[in-house]
PDB file of C-alpha atoms in Angstrom:
ATOM      1  CA  MET A   1       9.480 -29.033  11.612  1.00 53.00           C
ATOM      2  CA  ALA A   2       7.492 -28.956   8.398  1.00 73.00           C
ATOM      3  CA  ILE A   3       4.653 -31.317   7.583  1.00 81.00           C
ATOM      4  CA  THR A   4       4.266 -32.080   3.880  1.00 87.00           C
ATOM      5  CA  PHE A   5       1.757 -33.852   1.649  1.00 84.00           C
ATOM      6  CA  ALA A   6       3.297 -36.926   0.023  1.00 87.00           C
ATOM      7  CA  ARG A   7       0.528 -38.460  -2.111  1.00 84.00           C
ATOM      8  CA  GLY A   8      -3.130 -39.422  -2.195  1.00 85.00           C
ATOM      9  CA  ALA A   9      -5.337 -42.240  -3.473  1.00 85.00           C
ATOM     10  CA  ASN A  10      -9.084 -42.183  -4.119  1.00 88.00           C
ATOM     11  CA  ALA A  11     -11.821 -44.648  -5.045  1.00 86.00           C
ATOM     12  CA  SER A  12     -15.609 -44.649  -5.390  1.00 87.00           C
ATOM     13  CA  ALA A  13     -18.318 -47.260  -5.796  1.00 82.00           C
ATOM     14  CA  ALA A  14     -19.389 -48.080  -9.329  1.00 73.00           C
ATOM     15  CA  SER A  15     -22.522 -49.539  -7.736  1.00 78.00           C
ATOM     16  CA  THR A  16     -23.809 -49.822  -4.184  1.00 84.00           C
ATOM     17  CA  GLY A  17     -22.080 -52.496  -2.113  1.00 87.00           C
ATOM     18  CA  THR A  18     -20.363 -53.349   1.157  1.00 92.00           C
ATOM     19  CA  ALA A  19     -16.740 -53.794   0.044  1.00 92.00           C
ATOM     20  CA  VAL A  20     -14.813 -50.510   0.258  1.00 92.00           C
ATOM     21  CA  SER A  21     -11.205 -50.498  -1.001  1.00 92.00           C
ATOM     22  CA  VAL A  22      -8.536 -48.354  -2.618  1.00 93.00           C
ATOM     23  CA  THR A  23      -5.094 -49.308  -3.958  1.00 93.00           C
ATOM     24  CA  LEU A  24      -2.110 -47.373  -2.587  1.00 93.00           C
ATOM     25  CA  ILE A  25       1.319 -46.521  -3.838  1.00 92.00           C
ATOM     26  CA  THR A  26       3.415 -48.137  -1.090  1.00 91.00           C
ATOM     27  CA  PRO A  27       3.867 -45.480   1.613  1.00 92.00           C
ATOM     28  CA  THR A  28       7.088 -44.644   3.422  1.00 90.00           C
ATOM     29  CA  ALA A  29       7.414 -46.330   6.805  1.00 90.00           C
ATOM     30  CA  GLY A  30       6.704 -43.869   9.619  1.00 86.00           C
ATOM     31  CA  ASN A  31       4.611 -41.479   7.542  1.00 88.00           C
ATOM     32  CA  LEU A  32       1.063 -40.571   8.556  1.00 89.00           C
ATOM     33  CA  LEU A  33      -1.839 -42.130   6.640  1.00 92.00           C
ATOM     34  CA  VAL A  34      -5.261 -40.497   6.904  1.00 93.00           C
ATOM     35  CA  ALA A  35      -8.271 -42.335   5.472  1.00 95.00           C
ATOM     36  CA  VAL A  36     -11.604 -40.576   4.929  1.00 95.00           C
ATOM     37  CA  ILE A  37     -14.569 -42.835   4.132  1.00 95.00           C
ATOM     38  CA  SER A  38     -18.165 -41.880   3.389  1.00 92.00           C
ATOM     39  CA  SER A  39     -21.238 -44.023   2.790  1.00 90.00           C
ATOM     40  CA  SER A  40     -24.941 -43.579   2.118  1.00 88.00           C
ATOM     41  CA  THR A  41     -26.021 -45.696   5.091  1.00 84.00           C
ATOM     42  CA  ASN A  42     -26.640 -44.883   8.735  1.00 80.00           C
ATOM     43  CA  ASP A  43     -24.421 -47.736   9.914  1.00 84.00           C
ATOM     44  CA  SER A  44     -21.075 -47.053  11.577  1.00 86.00           C
ATOM     45  CA  ILE A  45     -18.076 -47.256   9.261  1.00 92.00           C
ATOM     46  CA  PRO A  46     -15.572 -49.767  10.673  1.00 93.00           C
ATOM     47  CA  ALA A  47     -11.892 -48.886  10.947  1.00 94.00           C
ATOM     48  CA  PRO A  48      -9.587 -50.299   8.273  1.00 95.00           C
ATOM     49  CA  THR A  49      -6.988 -52.723   9.647  1.00 93.00           C
ATOM     50  CA  GLY A  50      -4.382 -50.857  11.692  1.00 93.00           C
ATOM     51  CA  PHE A  51      -6.222 -47.527  11.581  1.00 93.00           C
ATOM     52  CA  THR A  52      -7.624 -45.606  14.559  1.00 89.00           C
ATOM     53  CA  LEU A  53     -10.926 -43.756  14.358  1.00 90.00           C
ATOM     54  CA  ILE A  54     -10.513 -40.004  14.929  1.00 87.00           C
ATOM     55  CA  SER A  55     -13.946 -38.666  14.013  1.00 87.00           C
ATOM     56  CA  THR A  56     -17.251 -40.035  12.772  1.00 86.00           C
ATOM     57  CA  GLN A  57     -20.594 -38.471  11.892  1.00 83.00           C
ATOM     58  CA  THR A  58     -23.864 -39.939  10.631  1.00 77.00           C
ATOM     59  CA  GLN A  59     -26.903 -37.877   9.663  1.00 74.00           C
ATOM     60  CA  ASP A  60     -29.789 -38.691   7.317  1.00 71.00           C
ATOM     61  CA  ALA A  61     -27.850 -41.422   5.479  1.00 75.00           C
ATOM     62  CA  THR A  62     -24.795 -39.235   4.919  1.00 82.00           C
ATOM     63  CA  ASN A  63     -22.027 -40.892   6.872  1.00 87.00           C
ATOM     64  CA  VAL A  64     -18.380 -39.818   7.090  1.00 91.00           C
ATOM     65  CA  ALA A  65     -15.477 -41.093   9.193  1.00 92.00           C
ATOM     66  CA  ILE A  66     -11.809 -40.067   9.471  1.00 92.00           C
ATOM     67  CA  PHE A  67      -9.108 -42.573  10.497  1.00 93.00           C
ATOM     68  CA  SER A  68      -5.319 -42.420  10.888  1.00 90.00           C
ATOM     69  CA  LYS A  69      -2.322 -44.697  11.315  1.00 89.00           C
ATOM     70  CA  LYS A  70       1.467 -44.648  11.180  1.00 87.00           C
ATOM     71  CA  ALA A  71       2.521 -46.377   7.965  1.00 90.00           C
ATOM     72  CA  THR A  72       4.553 -49.564   8.189  1.00 91.00           C
ATOM     73  CA  GLY A  73       5.735 -49.275   4.596  1.00 92.00           C
ATOM     74  CA  SER A  74       3.989 -52.499   3.598  1.00 94.00           C
ATOM     75  CA  GLU A  75       0.491 -51.167   2.903  1.00 94.00           C
ATOM     76  CA  THR A  76      -0.763 -51.825  -0.635  1.00 94.00           C
ATOM     77  CA  SER A  77      -4.438 -51.024  -0.078  1.00 94.00           C
ATOM     78  CA  VAL A  78      -6.976 -49.802   2.460  1.00 95.00           C
ATOM     79  CA  ALA A  79     -10.202 -51.790   2.757  1.00 94.00           C
ATOM     80  CA  VAL A  80     -13.246 -52.158   4.999  1.00 93.00           C
ATOM     81  CA  THR A  81     -16.536 -54.025   4.817  1.00 94.00           C
ATOM     82  CA  LEU A  82     -19.667 -51.989   5.497  1.00 91.00           C
ATOM     83  CA  ALA A  83     -22.494 -53.471   7.577  1.00 90.00           C
ATOM     84  CA  ALA A  84     -25.029 -52.645   4.858  1.00 88.00           C
ATOM     85  CA  ALA A  85     -24.735 -52.009   1.130  1.00 89.00           C
ATOM     86  CA  GLY A  86     -24.529 -48.379   0.138  1.00 87.00           C
ATOM     87  CA  ALA A  87     -22.837 -45.889  -2.146  1.00 89.00           C
ATOM     88  CA  TRP A  88     -19.326 -45.228  -0.827  1.00 91.00           C
ATOM     89  CA  ASN A  89     -16.217 -43.118  -1.374  1.00 93.00           C
ATOM     90  CA  ILE A  90     -12.720 -43.336   0.105  1.00 95.00           C
ATOM     91  CA  GLN A  91      -9.768 -40.959   0.061  1.00 95.00           C
ATOM     92  CA  VAL A  92      -6.386 -41.796   1.616  1.00 95.00           C
ATOM     93  CA  MET A  93      -3.646 -39.199   2.120  1.00 94.00           C
ATOM     94  CA  GLU A  94      -0.010 -39.670   3.152  1.00 93.00           C
ATOM     95  CA  PHE A  95       1.832 -36.967   5.097  1.00 91.00           C
ATOM     96  CA  THR A  96       5.496 -36.688   6.073  1.00 87.00           C
ATOM     97  CA  SER A  97       7.170 -34.923   8.993  1.00 72.00           C
ATOM     98  CA  SER A  98      10.722 -33.624   9.233  1.00 60.00           C
ATOM     99  CA  LEU A  99      10.801 -34.165  12.997  1.00 53.00           C
ATOM    100  CA  ASP A 100      10.531 -37.928  13.255  1.00 49.00           C
ATOM    101  CA  VAL A 101       8.179 -40.750  12.412  1.00 49.00           C
ATOM    102  CA  TRP A 102       4.585 -40.139  13.424  1.00 52.00           C
ATOM    103  CA  GLY A 103       3.811 -41.340  16.911  1.00 48.00           C
ATOM    104  CA  PRO A 104       0.475 -41.834  18.689  1.00 45.00           C
ATOM    105  CA  THR A 105      -2.202 -39.535  17.304  1.00 51.00           C
ATOM    106  CA  GLU A 106      -3.254 -36.548  19.355  1.00 52.00           C
ATOM    107  CA  ALA A 107      -6.298 -34.980  17.719  1.00 61.00           C
ATOM    108  CA  ASN A 108      -8.709 -32.103  18.171  1.00 63.00           C
ATOM    109  CA  ARG A 109     -11.956 -32.632  16.322  1.00 64.00           C
ATOM    110  CA  ALA A 110     -15.401 -31.325  15.454  1.00 58.00           C
ATOM    111  CA  GLN A 111     -18.334 -32.701  13.532  1.00 57.00           C
ATOM    112  CA  ARG A 112     -21.839 -31.676  12.628  1.00 53.00           C
ATOM    113  CA  ASN A 113     -24.137 -33.122  15.288  1.00 47.00           C
ATOM    114  CA  VAL A 114     -27.500 -32.312  13.693  1.00 54.00           C
ATOM    115  CA  PRO A 115     -28.848 -32.710  10.134  1.00 59.00           C
ATOM    116  CA  GLN A 116     -27.810 -29.734   8.043  1.00 79.00           C
ATOM    117  CA  ALA A 117     -30.151 -27.612   5.940  1.00 86.00           C
ATOM    118  CA  ALA A 118     -29.930 -27.462   2.152  1.00 90.00           C
ATOM    119  CA  GLY A 119     -27.475 -24.896   0.842  1.00 92.00           C
ATOM    120  CA  THR A 120     -24.199 -24.166  -0.910  1.00 94.00           C
ATOM    121  CA  ALA A 121     -21.974 -23.372   2.114  1.00 94.00           C
ATOM    122  CA  LEU A 122     -21.037 -26.662   3.786  1.00 92.00           C
ATOM    123  CA  SER A 123     -19.239 -26.000   7.061  1.00 89.00           C
ATOM    124  CA  THR A 124     -17.234 -28.565   8.996  1.00 88.00           C
ATOM    125  CA  GLY A 125     -17.793 -26.983  12.385  1.00 85.00           C
ATOM    126  CA  THR A 126     -14.923 -25.786  14.596  1.00 87.00           C
ATOM    127  CA  THR A 127     -12.332 -27.866  16.425  1.00 86.00           C
ATOM    128  CA  THR A 128     -11.275 -27.355  19.990  1.00 83.00           C
ATOM    129  CA  ALA A 129      -8.067 -25.326  20.337  1.00 85.00           C
ATOM    130  CA  THR A 130      -4.829 -27.158  19.618  1.00 82.00           C
ATOM    131  CA  THR A 131      -2.143 -27.194  22.296  1.00 81.00           C
ATOM    132  CA  PHE A 132       0.789 -27.365  19.910  1.00 78.00           C
ATOM    133  CA  ALA A 133       1.510 -25.354  16.792  1.00 80.00           C
ATOM    134  CA  ASN A 134       2.466 -27.907  14.140  1.00 82.00           C
ATOM    135  CA  VAL A 135      -0.605 -29.840  13.030  1.00 85.00           C
ATOM    136  CA  VAL A 136      -2.260 -31.035   9.863  1.00 89.00           C
ATOM    137  CA  ALA A 137      -5.969 -30.238   9.709  1.00 91.00           C
ATOM    138  CA  VAL A 138      -8.124 -32.579   7.605  1.00 93.00           C
ATOM    139  CA  ALA A 139     -11.675 -31.567   6.636  1.00 94.00           C
ATOM    140  CA  ALA A 140     -14.427 -33.556   4.931  1.00 93.00           C
ATOM    141  CA  VAL A 141     -17.986 -32.977   3.792  1.00 92.00           C
ATOM    142  CA  THR A 142     -20.344 -35.492   2.200  1.00 91.00           C
ATOM    143  CA  TYR A 143     -23.721 -34.981   0.577  1.00 90.00           C
ATOM    144  CA  SER A 144     -26.290 -36.565  -1.718  1.00 88.00           C
ATOM    145  CA  GLY A 145     -25.686 -35.159  -5.178  1.00 88.00           C
ATOM    146  CA  ALA A 146     -23.208 -34.815  -8.012  1.00 88.00           C
ATOM    147  CA  VAL A 147     -19.632 -33.565  -7.878  1.00 89.00           C
ATOM    148  CA  GLN A 148     -19.239 -29.785  -7.958  1.00 90.00           C
ATOM    149  CA  ALA A 149     -16.021 -27.789  -7.996  1.00 89.00           C
ATOM    150  CA  PRO A 150     -15.446 -26.852  -4.331  1.00 92.00           C
ATOM    151  CA  SER A 151     -13.987 -23.702  -2.866  1.00 95.00           C
ATOM    152  CA  TRP A 152     -12.556 -24.158   0.647  1.00 97.00           C
ATOM    153  CA  SER A 153     -12.213 -21.251   3.079  1.00 97.00           C
ATOM    154  CA  ASN A 154      -9.376 -20.440   5.478  1.00 97.00           C
ATOM    155  CA  SER A 155      -6.563 -21.584   3.162  1.00 97.00           C
ATOM    156  CA  PHE A 156      -7.501 -25.270   3.045  1.00 97.00           C
ATOM    157  CA  THR A 157      -6.207 -27.167  -0.003  1.00 96.00           C
ATOM    158  CA  SER A 158      -8.576 -29.513  -1.804  1.00 95.00           C
ATOM    159  CA  ASN A 159      -7.325 -33.101  -1.933  1.00 94.00           C
ATOM    160  CA  ALA A 160     -10.126 -34.430  -4.131  1.00 91.00           C
ATOM    161  CA  ILE A 161     -13.871 -34.443  -4.639  1.00 92.00           C
ATOM    162  CA  ILE A 162     -15.293 -37.766  -5.818  1.00 92.00           C
ATOM    163  CA  ALA A 163     -18.683 -39.408  -6.135  1.00 91.00           C
ATOM    164  CA  SER A 164     -20.165 -42.871  -6.418  1.00 88.00           C
ATOM    165  CA  SER A 165     -21.602 -43.403  -9.883  1.00 80.00           C
ATOM    166  CA  THR A 166     -24.884 -45.245  -9.275  1.00 73.00           C
ATOM    167  CA  THR A 167     -26.538 -43.596  -6.291  1.00 75.00           C
ATOM    168  CA  VAL A 168     -24.692 -40.299  -6.375  1.00 87.00           C
ATOM    169  CA  TYR A 169     -23.089 -39.420  -3.046  1.00 89.00           C
ATOM    170  CA  THR A 170     -20.156 -37.035  -3.038  1.00 93.00           C
ATOM    171  CA  LEU A 171     -17.156 -36.801  -0.696  1.00 94.00           C
ATOM    172  CA  ALA A 172     -14.971 -33.682  -0.654  1.00 95.00           C
ATOM    173  CA  VAL A 173     -11.749 -33.641   1.386  1.00 96.00           C
ATOM    174  CA  ALA A 174      -9.239 -30.860   2.071  1.00 96.00           C
ATOM    175  CA  TYR A 175      -6.210 -30.300   4.293  1.00 95.00           C
ATOM    176  CA  LYS A 176      -4.165 -27.479   5.792  1.00 93.00           C
ATOM    177  CA  PHE A 177      -0.771 -27.265   7.486  1.00 91.00           C
ATOM    178  CA  VAL A 178      -1.082 -25.192  10.653  1.00 88.00           C
ATOM    179  CA  THR A 179       1.852 -23.569  12.447  1.00 88.00           C
ATOM    180  CA  THR A 180       0.024 -21.723  15.238  1.00 88.00           C
ATOM    181  CA  THR A 181      -2.157 -22.901  18.099  1.00 88.00           C
ATOM    182  CA  GLY A 182      -5.903 -22.335  18.091  1.00 88.00           C
ATOM    183  CA  THR A 183      -9.122 -23.642  16.596  1.00 89.00           C
ATOM    184  CA  GLN A 184      -9.655 -24.677  12.988  1.00 89.00           C
ATOM    185  CA  THR A 185     -12.706 -24.552  10.753  1.00 92.00           C
ATOM    186  CA  THR A 186     -13.456 -24.407   7.042  1.00 93.00           C
ATOM    187  CA  THR A 187     -16.435 -24.144   4.707  1.00 94.00           C
ATOM    188  CA  CYS A 188     -16.717 -26.001   1.411  1.00 95.00           C
ATOM    189  CA  THR A 189     -18.697 -23.785  -0.966  1.00 96.00           C
ATOM    190  CA  VAL A 190     -20.299 -25.268  -4.080  1.00 93.00           C
ATOM    191  CA  GLY A 191     -22.198 -23.591  -6.912  1.00 91.00           C
ATOM    192  CA  THR A 192     -25.527 -25.432  -6.682  1.00 92.00           C
ATOM    193  CA  SER A 193     -27.488 -26.056  -3.493  1.00 93.00           C
ATOM    194  CA  VAL A 194     -27.186 -29.590  -2.093  1.00 90.00           C
ATOM    195  CA  PRO A 195     -30.075 -31.345  -0.295  1.00 88.00           C
ATOM    196  CA  SER A 196     -30.551 -31.177   3.453  1.00 84.00           C
ATOM    197  CA  GLY A 197     -28.891 -33.869   5.545  1.00 81.00           C
ATOM    198  CA  TRP A 198     -25.296 -33.291   4.401  1.00 88.00           C
ATOM    199  CA  THR A 199     -22.651 -33.572   7.061  1.00 87.00           C
ATOM    200  CA  GLY A 200     -19.048 -32.617   7.704  1.00 88.00           C
ATOM    201  CA  ALA A 201     -16.117 -33.242  10.024  1.00 89.00           C
ATOM    202  CA  ILE A 202     -12.710 -31.720  10.728  1.00 90.00           C
ATOM    203  CA  VAL A 203      -9.729 -32.958  12.748  1.00 89.00           C
ATOM    204  CA  CYS A 204      -6.308 -31.578  13.691  1.00 87.00           C
ATOM    205  CA  ILE A 205      -3.538 -34.151  14.073  1.00 86.00           C
ATOM    206  CA  GLU A 206      -0.395 -33.081  15.907  1.00 78.00           C
ATOM    207  CA  GLU A 207       3.081 -33.498  14.507  1.00 66.00           C
ATOM    208  CA  PRO A 208       5.086 -36.166  16.384  1.00 60.00           C
ATOM    209  CA  CYS A 209       7.489 -35.503  19.260  1.00 54.00           C
ATOM    210  CA  GLN A 210       5.707 -32.360  20.423  1.00 53.00           C
ATOM    211  CA  ARG A 211       4.581 -34.049  23.628  1.00 49.00           C
ATOM    212  CA  SER A 212       7.993 -35.437  24.605  1.00 46.00           C
TER     213      SER A 212
END
């Protein structure tokens, strides 16, 4: 009943704008796609076509949202149009499951609900406890500032850390395969303090067939 990481795709804005997109290697039908999008605006980030919003957080013009969908096998890109122009980043990850194709998402989530103080330890908050053991936890933090090499706590694996190149906003994403029930949390530690107003989110997505 193992969950595995298949591949990832990332893109950032070369300049501020409203058109967010990333090109994918065609995913395998039935696999799980998780899209993490950040922007430097306070406007809600719309869901890409076919994706379901799992978690969203906006604080002080640092905006992050996590979406998921079951792949059809025909996806070549993921794209959304923001309500207002801003610096943006997008990371898309594909996960497989040995049980079956991914069914409806069951998620436990947490996000930072207040503006966060400047610092080097960027915590996602803590999810509610999962009911089932086999989940993939996806964590994200976004902040105003340049890319720094992140260190993630609690055995999370870094997917990527990317930044827009004009107005520098950074998005760091990590994941973890969890085989026990309980809560999940992680902290992204960077070497140089980032400004106040950063934000983070974390979700746990259950492996399919566990609710049947």
